[in-house]
XYZ file of C-alpha atoms in Angstrom:
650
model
C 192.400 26.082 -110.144
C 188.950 27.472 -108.530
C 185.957 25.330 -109.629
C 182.613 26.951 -108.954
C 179.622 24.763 -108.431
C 175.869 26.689 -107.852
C 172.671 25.347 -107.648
C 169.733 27.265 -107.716
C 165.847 25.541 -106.707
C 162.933 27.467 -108.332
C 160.414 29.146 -106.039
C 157.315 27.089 -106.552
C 154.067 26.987 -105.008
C 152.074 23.441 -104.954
C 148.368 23.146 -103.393
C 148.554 19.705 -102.397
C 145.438 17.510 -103.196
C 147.010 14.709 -100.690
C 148.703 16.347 -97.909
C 150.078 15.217 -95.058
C 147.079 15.509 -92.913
C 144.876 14.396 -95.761
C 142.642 16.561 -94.653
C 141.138 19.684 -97.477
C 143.631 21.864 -96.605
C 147.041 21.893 -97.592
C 149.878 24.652 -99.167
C 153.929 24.143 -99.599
C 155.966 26.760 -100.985
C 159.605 26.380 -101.099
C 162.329 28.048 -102.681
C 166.175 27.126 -102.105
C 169.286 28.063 -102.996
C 172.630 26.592 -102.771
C 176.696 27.153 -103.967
C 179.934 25.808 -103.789
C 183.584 27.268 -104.390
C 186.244 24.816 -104.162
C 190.097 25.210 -104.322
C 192.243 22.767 -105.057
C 196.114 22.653 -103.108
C 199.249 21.115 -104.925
C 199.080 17.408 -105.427
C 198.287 15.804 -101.883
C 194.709 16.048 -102.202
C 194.858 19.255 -100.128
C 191.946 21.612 -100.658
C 190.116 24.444 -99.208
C 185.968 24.863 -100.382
C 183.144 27.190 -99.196
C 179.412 26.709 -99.538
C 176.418 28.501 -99.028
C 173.072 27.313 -98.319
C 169.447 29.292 -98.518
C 165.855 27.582 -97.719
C 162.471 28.973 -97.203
C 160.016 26.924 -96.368
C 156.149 28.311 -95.812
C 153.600 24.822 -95.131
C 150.853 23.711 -92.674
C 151.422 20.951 -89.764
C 150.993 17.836 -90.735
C 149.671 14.692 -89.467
C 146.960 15.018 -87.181
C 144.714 14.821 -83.795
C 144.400 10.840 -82.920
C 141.566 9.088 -84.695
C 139.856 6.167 -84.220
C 141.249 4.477 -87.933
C 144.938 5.076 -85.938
C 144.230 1.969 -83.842
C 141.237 0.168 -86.385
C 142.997 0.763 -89.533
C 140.324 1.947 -91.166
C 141.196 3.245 -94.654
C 137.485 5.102 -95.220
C 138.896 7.615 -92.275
C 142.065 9.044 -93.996
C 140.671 11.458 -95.727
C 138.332 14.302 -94.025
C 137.450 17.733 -93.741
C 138.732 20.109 -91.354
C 136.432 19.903 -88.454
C 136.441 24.275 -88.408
C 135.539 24.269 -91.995
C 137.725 25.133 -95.352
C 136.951 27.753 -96.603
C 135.274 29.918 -93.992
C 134.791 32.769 -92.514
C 135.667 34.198 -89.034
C 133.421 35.258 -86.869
C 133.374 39.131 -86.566
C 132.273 39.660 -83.463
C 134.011 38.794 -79.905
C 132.745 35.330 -79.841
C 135.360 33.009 -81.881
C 134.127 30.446 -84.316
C 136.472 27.566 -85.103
C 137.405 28.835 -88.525
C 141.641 29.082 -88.948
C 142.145 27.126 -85.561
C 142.381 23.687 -86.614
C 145.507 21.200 -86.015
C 145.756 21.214 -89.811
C 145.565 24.819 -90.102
C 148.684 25.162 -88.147
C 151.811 26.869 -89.959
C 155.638 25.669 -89.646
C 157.131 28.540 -91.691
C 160.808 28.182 -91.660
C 163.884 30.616 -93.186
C 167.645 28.975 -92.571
C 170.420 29.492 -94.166
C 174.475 28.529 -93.632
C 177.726 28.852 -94.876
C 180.001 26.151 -94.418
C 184.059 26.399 -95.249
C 186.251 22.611 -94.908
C 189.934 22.184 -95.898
C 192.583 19.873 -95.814
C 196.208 20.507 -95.264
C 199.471 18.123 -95.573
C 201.823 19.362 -92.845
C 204.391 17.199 -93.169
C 204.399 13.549 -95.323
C 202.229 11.606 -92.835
C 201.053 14.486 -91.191
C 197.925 15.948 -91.765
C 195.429 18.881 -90.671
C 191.556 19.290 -91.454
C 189.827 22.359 -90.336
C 186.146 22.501 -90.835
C 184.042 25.374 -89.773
C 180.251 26.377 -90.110
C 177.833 29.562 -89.189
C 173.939 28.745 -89.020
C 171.233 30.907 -89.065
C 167.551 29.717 -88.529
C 164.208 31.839 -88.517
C 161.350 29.267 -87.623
C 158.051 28.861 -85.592
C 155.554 26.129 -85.194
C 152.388 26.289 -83.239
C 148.464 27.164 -83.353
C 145.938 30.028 -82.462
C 144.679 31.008 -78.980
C 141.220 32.495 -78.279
C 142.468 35.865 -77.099
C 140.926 37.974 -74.485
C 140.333 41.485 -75.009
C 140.112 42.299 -71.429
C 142.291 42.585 -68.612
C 143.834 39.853 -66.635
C 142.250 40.316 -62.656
C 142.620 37.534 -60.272
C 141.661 36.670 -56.843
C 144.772 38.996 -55.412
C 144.073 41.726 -56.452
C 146.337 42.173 -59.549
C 145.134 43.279 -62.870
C 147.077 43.814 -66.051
C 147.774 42.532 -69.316
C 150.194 40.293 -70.599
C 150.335 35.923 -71.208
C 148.539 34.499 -67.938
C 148.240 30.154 -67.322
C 148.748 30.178 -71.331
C 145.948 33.063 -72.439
C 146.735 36.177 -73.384
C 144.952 39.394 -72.191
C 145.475 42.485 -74.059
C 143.590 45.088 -72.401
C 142.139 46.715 -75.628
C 139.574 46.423 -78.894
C 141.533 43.825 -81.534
C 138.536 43.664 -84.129
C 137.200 47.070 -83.696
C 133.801 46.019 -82.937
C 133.320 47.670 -79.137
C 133.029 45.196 -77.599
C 135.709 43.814 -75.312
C 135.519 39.705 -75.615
C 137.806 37.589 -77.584
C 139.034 37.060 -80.615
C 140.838 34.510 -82.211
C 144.759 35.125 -83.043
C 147.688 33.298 -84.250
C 149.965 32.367 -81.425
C 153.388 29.910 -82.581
C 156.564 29.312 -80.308
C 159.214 31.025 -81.854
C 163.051 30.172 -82.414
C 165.763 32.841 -83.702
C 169.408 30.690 -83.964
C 172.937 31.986 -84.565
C 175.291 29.025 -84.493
C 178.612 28.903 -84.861
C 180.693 25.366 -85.627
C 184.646 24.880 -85.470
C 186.391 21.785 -86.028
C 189.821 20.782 -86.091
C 191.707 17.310 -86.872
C 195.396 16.443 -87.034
C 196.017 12.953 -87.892
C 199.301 10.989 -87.709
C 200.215 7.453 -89.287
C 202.987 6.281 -87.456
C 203.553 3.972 -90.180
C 201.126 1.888 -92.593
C 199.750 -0.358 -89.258
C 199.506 2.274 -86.968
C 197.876 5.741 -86.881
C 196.562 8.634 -84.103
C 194.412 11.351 -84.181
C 193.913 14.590 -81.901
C 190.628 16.700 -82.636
C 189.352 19.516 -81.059
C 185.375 20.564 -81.398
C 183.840 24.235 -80.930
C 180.079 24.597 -81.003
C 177.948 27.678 -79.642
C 173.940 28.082 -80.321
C 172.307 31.378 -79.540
C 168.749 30.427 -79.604
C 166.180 33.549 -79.388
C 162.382 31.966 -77.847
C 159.882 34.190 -78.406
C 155.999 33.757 -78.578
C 154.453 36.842 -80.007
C 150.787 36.848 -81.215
C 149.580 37.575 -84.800
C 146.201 38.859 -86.636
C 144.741 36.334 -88.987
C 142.500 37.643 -92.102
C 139.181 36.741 -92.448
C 139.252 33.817 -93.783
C 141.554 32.346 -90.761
C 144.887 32.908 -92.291
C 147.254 34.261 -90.502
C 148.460 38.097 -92.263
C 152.226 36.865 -91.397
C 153.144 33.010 -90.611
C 155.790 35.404 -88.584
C 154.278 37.324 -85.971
C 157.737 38.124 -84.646
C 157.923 41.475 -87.652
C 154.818 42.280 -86.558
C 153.362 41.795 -83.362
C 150.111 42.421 -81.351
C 149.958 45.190 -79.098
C 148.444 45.414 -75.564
C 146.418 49.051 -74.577
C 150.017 50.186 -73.227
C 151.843 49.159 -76.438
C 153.751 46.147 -75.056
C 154.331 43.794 -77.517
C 152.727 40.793 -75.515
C 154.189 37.402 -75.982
C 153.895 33.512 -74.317
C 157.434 33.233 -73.478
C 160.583 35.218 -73.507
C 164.056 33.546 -73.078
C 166.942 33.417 -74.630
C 169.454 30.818 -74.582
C 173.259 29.980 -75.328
C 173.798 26.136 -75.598
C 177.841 25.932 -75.792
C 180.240 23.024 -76.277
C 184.345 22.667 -76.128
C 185.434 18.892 -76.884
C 188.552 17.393 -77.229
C 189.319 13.706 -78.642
C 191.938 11.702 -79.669
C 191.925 8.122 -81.034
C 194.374 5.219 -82.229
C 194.154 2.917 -84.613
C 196.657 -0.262 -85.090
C 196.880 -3.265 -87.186
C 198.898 -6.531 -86.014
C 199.395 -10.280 -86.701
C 199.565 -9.097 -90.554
C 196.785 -6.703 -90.370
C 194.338 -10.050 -89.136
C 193.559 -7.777 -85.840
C 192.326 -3.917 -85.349
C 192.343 -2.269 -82.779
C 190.798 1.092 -81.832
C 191.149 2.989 -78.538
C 189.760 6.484 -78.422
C 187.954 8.941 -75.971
C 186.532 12.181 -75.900
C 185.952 14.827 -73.032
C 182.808 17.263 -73.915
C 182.415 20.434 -71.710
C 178.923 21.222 -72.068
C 177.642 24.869 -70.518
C 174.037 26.483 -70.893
C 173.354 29.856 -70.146
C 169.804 29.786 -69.607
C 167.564 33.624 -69.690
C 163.964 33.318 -68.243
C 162.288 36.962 -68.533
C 159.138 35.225 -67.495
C 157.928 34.339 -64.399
C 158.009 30.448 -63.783
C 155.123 29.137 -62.056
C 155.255 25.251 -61.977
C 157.696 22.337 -62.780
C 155.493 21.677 -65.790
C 157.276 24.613 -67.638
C 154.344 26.869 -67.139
C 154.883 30.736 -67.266
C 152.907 33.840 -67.264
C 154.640 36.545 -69.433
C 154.196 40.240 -67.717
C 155.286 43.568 -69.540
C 157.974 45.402 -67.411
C 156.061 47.775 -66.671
C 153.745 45.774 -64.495
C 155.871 43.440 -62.961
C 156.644 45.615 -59.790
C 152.479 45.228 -58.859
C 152.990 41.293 -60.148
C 155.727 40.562 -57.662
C 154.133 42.026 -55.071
C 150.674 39.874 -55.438
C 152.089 36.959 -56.307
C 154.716 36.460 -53.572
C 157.288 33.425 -53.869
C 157.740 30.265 -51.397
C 159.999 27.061 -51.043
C 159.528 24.358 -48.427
C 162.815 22.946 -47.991
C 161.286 20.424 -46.179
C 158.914 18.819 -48.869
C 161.269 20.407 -51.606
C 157.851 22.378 -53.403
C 157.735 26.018 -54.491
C 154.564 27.842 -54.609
C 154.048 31.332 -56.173
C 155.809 33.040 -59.518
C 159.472 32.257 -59.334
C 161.440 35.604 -60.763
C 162.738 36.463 -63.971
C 166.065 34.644 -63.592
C 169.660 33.707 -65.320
C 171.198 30.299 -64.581
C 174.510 28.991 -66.063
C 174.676 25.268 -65.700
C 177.921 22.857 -66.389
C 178.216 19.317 -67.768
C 181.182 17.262 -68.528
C 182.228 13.513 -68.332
C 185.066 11.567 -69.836
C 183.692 9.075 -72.683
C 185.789 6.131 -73.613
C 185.558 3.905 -76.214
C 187.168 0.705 -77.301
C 186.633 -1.756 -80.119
C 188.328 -4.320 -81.807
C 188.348 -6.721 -85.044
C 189.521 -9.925 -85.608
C 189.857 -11.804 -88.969
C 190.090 -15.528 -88.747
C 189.314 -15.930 -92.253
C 189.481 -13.418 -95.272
C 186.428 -13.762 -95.162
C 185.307 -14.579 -91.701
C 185.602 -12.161 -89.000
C 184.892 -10.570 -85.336
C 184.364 -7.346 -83.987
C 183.513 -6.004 -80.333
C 182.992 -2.697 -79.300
C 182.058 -0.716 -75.899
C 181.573 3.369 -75.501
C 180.563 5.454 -72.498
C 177.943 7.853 -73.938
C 176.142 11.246 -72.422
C 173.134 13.165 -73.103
C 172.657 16.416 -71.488
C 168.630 17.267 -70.748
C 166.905 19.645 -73.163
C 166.967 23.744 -72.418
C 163.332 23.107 -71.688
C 163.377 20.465 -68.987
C 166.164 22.899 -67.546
C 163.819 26.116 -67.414
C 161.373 24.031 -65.964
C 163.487 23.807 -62.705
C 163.213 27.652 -62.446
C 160.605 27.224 -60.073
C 162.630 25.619 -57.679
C 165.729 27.711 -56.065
C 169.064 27.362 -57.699
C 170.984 25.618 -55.255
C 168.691 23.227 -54.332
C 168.455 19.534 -55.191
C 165.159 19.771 -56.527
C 166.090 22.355 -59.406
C 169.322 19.593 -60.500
C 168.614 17.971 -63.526
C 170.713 15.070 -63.968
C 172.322 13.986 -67.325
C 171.895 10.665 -68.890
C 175.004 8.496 -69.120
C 174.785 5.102 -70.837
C 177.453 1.994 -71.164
C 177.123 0.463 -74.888
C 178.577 -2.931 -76.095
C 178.172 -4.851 -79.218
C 180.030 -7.987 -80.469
C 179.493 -9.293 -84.392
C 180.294 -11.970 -86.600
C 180.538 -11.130 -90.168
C 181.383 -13.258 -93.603
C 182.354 -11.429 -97.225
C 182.923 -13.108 -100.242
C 182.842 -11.741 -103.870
C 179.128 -13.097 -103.926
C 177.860 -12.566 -100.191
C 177.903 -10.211 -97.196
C 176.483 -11.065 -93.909
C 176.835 -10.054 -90.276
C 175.167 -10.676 -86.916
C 175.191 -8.308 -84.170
C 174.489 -8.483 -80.885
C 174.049 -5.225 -78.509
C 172.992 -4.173 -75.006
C 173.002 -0.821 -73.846
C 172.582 -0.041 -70.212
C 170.872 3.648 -68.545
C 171.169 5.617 -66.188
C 168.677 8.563 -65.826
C 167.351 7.473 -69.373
C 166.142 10.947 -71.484
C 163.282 10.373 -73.339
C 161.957 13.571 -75.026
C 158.576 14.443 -76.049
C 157.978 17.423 -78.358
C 154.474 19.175 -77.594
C 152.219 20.479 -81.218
C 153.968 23.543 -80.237
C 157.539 22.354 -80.838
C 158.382 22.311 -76.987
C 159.886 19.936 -75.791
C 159.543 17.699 -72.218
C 162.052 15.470 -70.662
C 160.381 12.258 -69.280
C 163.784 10.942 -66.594
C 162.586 7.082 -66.995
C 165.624 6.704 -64.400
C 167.404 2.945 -64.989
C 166.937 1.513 -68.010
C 168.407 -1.678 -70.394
C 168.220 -2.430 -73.732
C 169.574 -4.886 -76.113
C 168.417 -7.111 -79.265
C 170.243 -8.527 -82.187
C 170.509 -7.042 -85.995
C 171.130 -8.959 -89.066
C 171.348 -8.337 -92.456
C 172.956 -10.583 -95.908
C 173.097 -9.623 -99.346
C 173.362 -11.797 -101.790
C 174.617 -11.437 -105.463
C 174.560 -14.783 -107.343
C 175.468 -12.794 -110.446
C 176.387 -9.001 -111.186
C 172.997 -7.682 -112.670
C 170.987 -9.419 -109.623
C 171.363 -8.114 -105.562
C 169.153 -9.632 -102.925
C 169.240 -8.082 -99.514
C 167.462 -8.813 -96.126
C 167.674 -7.308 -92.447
C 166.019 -7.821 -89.248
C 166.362 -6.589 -85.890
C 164.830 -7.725 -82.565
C 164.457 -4.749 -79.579
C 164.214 -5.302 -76.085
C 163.749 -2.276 -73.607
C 163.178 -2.822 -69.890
C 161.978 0.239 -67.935
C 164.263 -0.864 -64.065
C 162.038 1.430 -62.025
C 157.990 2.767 -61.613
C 158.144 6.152 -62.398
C 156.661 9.256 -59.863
C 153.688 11.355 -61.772
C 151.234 13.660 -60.008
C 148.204 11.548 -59.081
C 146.531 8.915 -59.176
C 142.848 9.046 -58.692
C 140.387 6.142 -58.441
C 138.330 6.947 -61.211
C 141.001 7.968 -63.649
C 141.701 5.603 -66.588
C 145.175 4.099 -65.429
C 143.999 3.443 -61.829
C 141.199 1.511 -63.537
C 143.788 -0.342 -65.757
C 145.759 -1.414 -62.770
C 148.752 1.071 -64.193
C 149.607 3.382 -60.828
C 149.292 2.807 -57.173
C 149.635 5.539 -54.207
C 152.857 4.447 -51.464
C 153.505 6.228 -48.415
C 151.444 9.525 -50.000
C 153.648 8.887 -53.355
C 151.829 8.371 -56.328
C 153.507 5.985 -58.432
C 153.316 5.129 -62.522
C 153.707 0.808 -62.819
C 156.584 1.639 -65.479
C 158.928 -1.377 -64.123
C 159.189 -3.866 -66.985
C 157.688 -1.981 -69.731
C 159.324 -1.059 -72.753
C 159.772 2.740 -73.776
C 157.344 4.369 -76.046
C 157.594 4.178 -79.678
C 160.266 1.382 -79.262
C 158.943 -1.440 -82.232
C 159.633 -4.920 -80.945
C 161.115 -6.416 -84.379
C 161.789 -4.568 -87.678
C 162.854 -6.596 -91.134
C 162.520 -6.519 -94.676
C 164.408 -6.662 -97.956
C 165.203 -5.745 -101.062
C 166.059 -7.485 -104.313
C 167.214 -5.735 -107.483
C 167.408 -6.590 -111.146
C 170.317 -4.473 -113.864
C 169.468 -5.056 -117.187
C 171.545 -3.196 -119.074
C 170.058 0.354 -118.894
C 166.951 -0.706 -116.535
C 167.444 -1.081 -112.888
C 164.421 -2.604 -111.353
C 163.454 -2.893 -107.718
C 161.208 -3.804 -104.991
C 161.527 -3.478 -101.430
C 159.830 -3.974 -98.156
C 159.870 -3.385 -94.287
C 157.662 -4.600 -91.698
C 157.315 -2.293 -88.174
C 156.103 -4.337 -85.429
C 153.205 -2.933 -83.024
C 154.882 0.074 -80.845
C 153.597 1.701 -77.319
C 151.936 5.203 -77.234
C 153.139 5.597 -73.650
C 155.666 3.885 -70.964
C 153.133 2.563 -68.641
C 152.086 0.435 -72.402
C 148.412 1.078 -71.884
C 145.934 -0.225 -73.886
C 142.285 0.210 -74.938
C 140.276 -1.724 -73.088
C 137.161 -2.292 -71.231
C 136.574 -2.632 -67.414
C 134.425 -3.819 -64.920
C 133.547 -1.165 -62.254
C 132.509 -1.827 -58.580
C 129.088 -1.413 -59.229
C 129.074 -4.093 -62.265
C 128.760 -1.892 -65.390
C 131.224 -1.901 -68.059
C 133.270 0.413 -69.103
C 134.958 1.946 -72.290
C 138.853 2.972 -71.107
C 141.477 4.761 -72.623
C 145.102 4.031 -70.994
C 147.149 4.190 -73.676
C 147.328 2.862 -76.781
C 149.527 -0.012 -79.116
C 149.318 1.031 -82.063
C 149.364 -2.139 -84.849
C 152.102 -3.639 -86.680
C 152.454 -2.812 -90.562
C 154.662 -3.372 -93.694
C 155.149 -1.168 -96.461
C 156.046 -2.070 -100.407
C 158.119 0.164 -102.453
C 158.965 -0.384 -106.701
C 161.390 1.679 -108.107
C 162.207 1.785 -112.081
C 165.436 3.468 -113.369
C 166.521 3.840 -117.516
C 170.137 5.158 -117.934
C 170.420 7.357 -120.918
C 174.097 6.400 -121.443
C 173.179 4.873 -124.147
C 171.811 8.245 -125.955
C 174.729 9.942 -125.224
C 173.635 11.791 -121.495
C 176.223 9.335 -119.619
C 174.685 11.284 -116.143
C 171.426 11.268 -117.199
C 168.343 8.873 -116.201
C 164.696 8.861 -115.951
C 163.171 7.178 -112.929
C 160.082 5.909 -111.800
C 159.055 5.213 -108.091
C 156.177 3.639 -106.720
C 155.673 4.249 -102.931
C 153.623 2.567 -100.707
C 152.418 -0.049 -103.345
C 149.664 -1.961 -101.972
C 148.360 1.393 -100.143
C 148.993 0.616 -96.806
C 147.220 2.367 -94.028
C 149.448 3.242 -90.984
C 150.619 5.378 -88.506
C 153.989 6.248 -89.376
C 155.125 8.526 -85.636
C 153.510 9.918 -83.072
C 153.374 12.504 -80.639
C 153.461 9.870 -76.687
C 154.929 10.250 -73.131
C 154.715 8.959 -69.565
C 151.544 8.441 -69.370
C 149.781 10.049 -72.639
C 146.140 9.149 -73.005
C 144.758 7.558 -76.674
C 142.095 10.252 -75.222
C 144.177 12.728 -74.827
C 143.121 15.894 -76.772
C 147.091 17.206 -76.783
C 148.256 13.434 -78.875
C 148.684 13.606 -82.246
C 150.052 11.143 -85.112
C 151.246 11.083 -88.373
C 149.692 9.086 -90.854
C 152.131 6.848 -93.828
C 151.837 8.798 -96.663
C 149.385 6.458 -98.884
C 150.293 4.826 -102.727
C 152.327 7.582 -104.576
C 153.629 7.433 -107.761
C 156.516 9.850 -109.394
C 158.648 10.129 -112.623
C 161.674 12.255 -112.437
C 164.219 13.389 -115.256
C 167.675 13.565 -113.536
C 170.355 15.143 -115.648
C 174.434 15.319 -114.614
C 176.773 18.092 -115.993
């Protein structure tokens, strides 16, 4: 028998008097719609089920540029008005004001939807097949405005045209109609079109009741469409179309002008198998497994590449003859650097690695027991670190960009009882060409290659019920990272903030980041907390807390500071930043209405952020980010928030 199961989400618009940013300006709308047919087979459990998914999401960035309260914790700075002004109005002429450009102006409009089919089929009586399969769509940008120019691009060779030049965009024509030719302020996001397709297959054996094996094979292709089109904003600085992709600005030729142009297939073919086996009366288990990933991009650049940075300057086609012949390539194979505008260029690259894993567990109790575990891991770098190396030729070693592989063991000691469970686990995971990602306010991302790197700490957690209607539970973990290596970076002048700090050096004409010993950005020190919860009889009361120790904006772990310079002064510096520890307190209330008949029903009250806590929840960091830096951002903790819902089961 079928069984249908929809769900439908109202379309709602909220102006938020707290957003995010906590700045004056903030808009969600949201609308979302999901369904589900399932099918049931004979008697075994066997099924087959298909869902559908809709969202559309239309809100402004949130979080914000750094400010002072993110390292003072200063509550009187969380909330603020836009620095451009809200509302306002934009300037008509061909001198931009700041009105629509600010951080909290930004949009992150989003349309994704997916349909997802899984089944289940007995084969023979210990013999079974799963088949799982997905197809995901995804319309989204994120990003800011750009002060546009009006005229045409012209530089020193000789070349003039229009098109997306060092990250401006020149259009060659009146956009406001007021004749004059200056600039004019436009919205300009990254965007991202994605067509995925997901495949899955499982066939699982038991041998007998001890012992059981599994085969699985994985499928996964991504089509991702990168576009970066500009749109017209109205005059009150919001954008006509959060997509500017439907409609897009037009240079004096009618090219549709754009900051980058690529497109993308990220592709994947796994296989796996595992085993699983019980001995000495089930007291030991044993699991032995591996997997074999075949990773392939197929990367599209229709720009032209001019740095290792990832910058590119976007020409139409019909200009790029007179581009290429300005702006003439080079490669020193010698010092391994490119100068010029590398072509418009396709690149396929390969990754693949065999991943074992082992682990076992031992009881030598019921209620005492050991576990060990070990797995060979691999991350392949982002598309975006891999476009970067455009600018270098294909075949040489400077355009390789090496995957990171990591060796991961853990060992644990664990107790259950009817009244407590408890475990203790040790881990230490160990580098190589460690893959730290930073995502840019634009939503693109950078690889930071921190080369060797170890880490290891201990978690712990118990919970505790002395009787059925009370639960106490606490965790804690302790994190140790160790940067192995100082890291290359571009420079490092005298005057600059880290070579004031003591934080890079200059050897044999290499300059050098003092990254040996530190810990990773954003990695907290310690984390623990706890929960304890009270059932009486329909109420469920709870309170819980957390406590996040100080964390590292950047890996050379900079701080603000002050300095003595050579001629005795003082002064004011800006290395980095450690952002302070904090805890956060959360109540929660629940009444069942079982008792009125609604045996799925409940009203609930939660209290978030109790004692209104002011923090800095994530943040944007990297090598060698500056607390100066006008491209970091953070997030603020949402602040005390209280909410009553009405949930209701059919």
């Amino acid at each position: 028998m079928g069984l249908l199961v929809a769900h439908y989400a109202r379309p709602h618009t909220e102006i938020l008097t707290v957003p995010a940013a906590f700045a004056n300006y903030g808009k969600v709308s949201k609308q979302q719609y999901n369904a589900k047919i399932w099918q049931d087979i004979g008697s075994n459990g066997d099924f087959i089920s298909v869902a559908a998914h809709y969202n559309q999401n239309r809100n402004n960035f949130g979080g914000s540029p750094f400010r002072a309260s993110a390292f003072t914790g200063d509550k009187s700075d969380r909330f603020y008005d836009v620095a451009g002004g809200y509302p306002c109005q934009v300037s008509q002429t061909s001198t931009p004001n700041a009105c629509g450009t600010d951080f909290e102006r930004r949009f992150n409009p989003s349309n994704t939807g997916n349909v997802r089919a899984n089944s289940k089929f007995t084969l023979a009586e210990r013999l079974t097949l799963s088949v799982d399969g997905a197809y995901q769509w995804v319309k989204a940008n994120g990003g800011g405005t750009t002060s546009a120019n009006e005229t045409f691009f012209t530089d020193s060779t000789g070349f003039t045209g229009t098109g997306n030049y060092g990250g401006s965009f020149y259009f060659g024509r009146d956009l406001n109609g007021d004749g004059v030719l200056g600039r004019v302020t436009l919205l300009q996001p990254s965007q991202t079109n994605t067509r995925r397709w997901v495949g899955i297959a499982n066939l699982a054996y038991e041998i007998n009741d001890s012992h059981r094996v599994r085969l699985s094979y994985s499928y996964d292709r991504a089509r991702h469409r990168q576009t970066g089109y500009a749109g017209f904003l109205d005059d009150g600085g919001t954008p006509f179309d959060v997509f500017p992709i439907n409609d897009p600005v037009l240079d004096a030729a009618g090219n549709a002008l754009q900051k980058r142009d690529r497109k993308s297939i990220a592709e994947l073919n796994q296989i796996a198998g595992e085993y699983r086996g019980q001995f000495f009366e089930d007291k030991l288990s044993v699991l032995i497994g591996g997997r074999l990933p075949f990773f392939k991009r197929e990367l599209n650049q229709y720009c032209f590449t001019t740095s290792s940075g990832g910058f590119v300057n976007c020409v139409p086609e019909d200009q790029q003859a007179d581009y290429i012949a300005t702006h003439p390539y080079s490669f020193n194979k010698t010092t391994g650097r490119a100068t010029g505008s590398a072509l418009p260029q396709a690149r396929k690259l390969k990754y693949d690695k065999f991943l074992p894993n082992v682990g076992a567990t031992f009881k030598i109790t019921p209620e005492i027991s050991i576990a060990g575990s070990y797995a060979k891991n691999l991350s392949v770098p982002s598309t975006d670190a891999l476009y970067n190396a455009f600018i270098f030729p294909v075949n040489s070693a400077s355009a390789y960009r090496a995957p990171e592989t990591s060796d991961s063991f853990d060992a644990s000691l664990r107790y259950t009882s009817s009244k407590v469970q408890a475990a203790v686990t040790g881990w230490y995971s160990k580098y190589k060409n460690r893959l730290v990602t930073a995502y840019d306010i634009d939503g693109n991302g950078t690889d930071t290659n921190l080369g060797p790197v170890k880490k290891y700490g201990v978690d712990a957690n118990i919970s505790y019920s002395p009787i059925k209607e009370i639960t106490a539970y606490l965790f804690g973990s302790y994190i140790k990272s160790e940067i192995q290596n100082d890291a290359v970076t571009g420079s490092c002048a005298a005057t600059s903030d880290i070579a004031l700090a003591g934080l890079c050096y200059v050897q044999d004409g290499v300059a050098y980041l003092r990254t040996s010993g530190k810990r990773e950005r954003s990695a907290p020190k310690y984390l623990f907390g706890g929960r304890l919860q009270g059932n009486l009889g329909d109420f469920t009361l709870g309170v819980q807390a957390k406590k996040t120790s100080s964390r590292y904006l950047n890996d050379i772990n900079g701080e603000i500071q002050s300095v003595t310079l050579t001629d005795g002064t003082s002064k004011m510096i800006f290395p980095g930043a450690k952002f302070g520890a904090y805890t956060v307190v959360d109540l929660d209330l629940r009444y069942s209405l079982a008792s009125v008949g609604m045996e799925k029903g409940a009203i609930q009250l939660n209290v978030s952020n109790l004692f209104d806590k002011y923090y800095v929840g994530s943040f944007s960091g990297g090598l060698d980010t500056l607390a100066s830096s006008s491209s970091a951002f953070v997030n603020f903790g949402s602040p005390r928030a209280i909410s009553a819902s009405l949930i209701i089961g059919f």
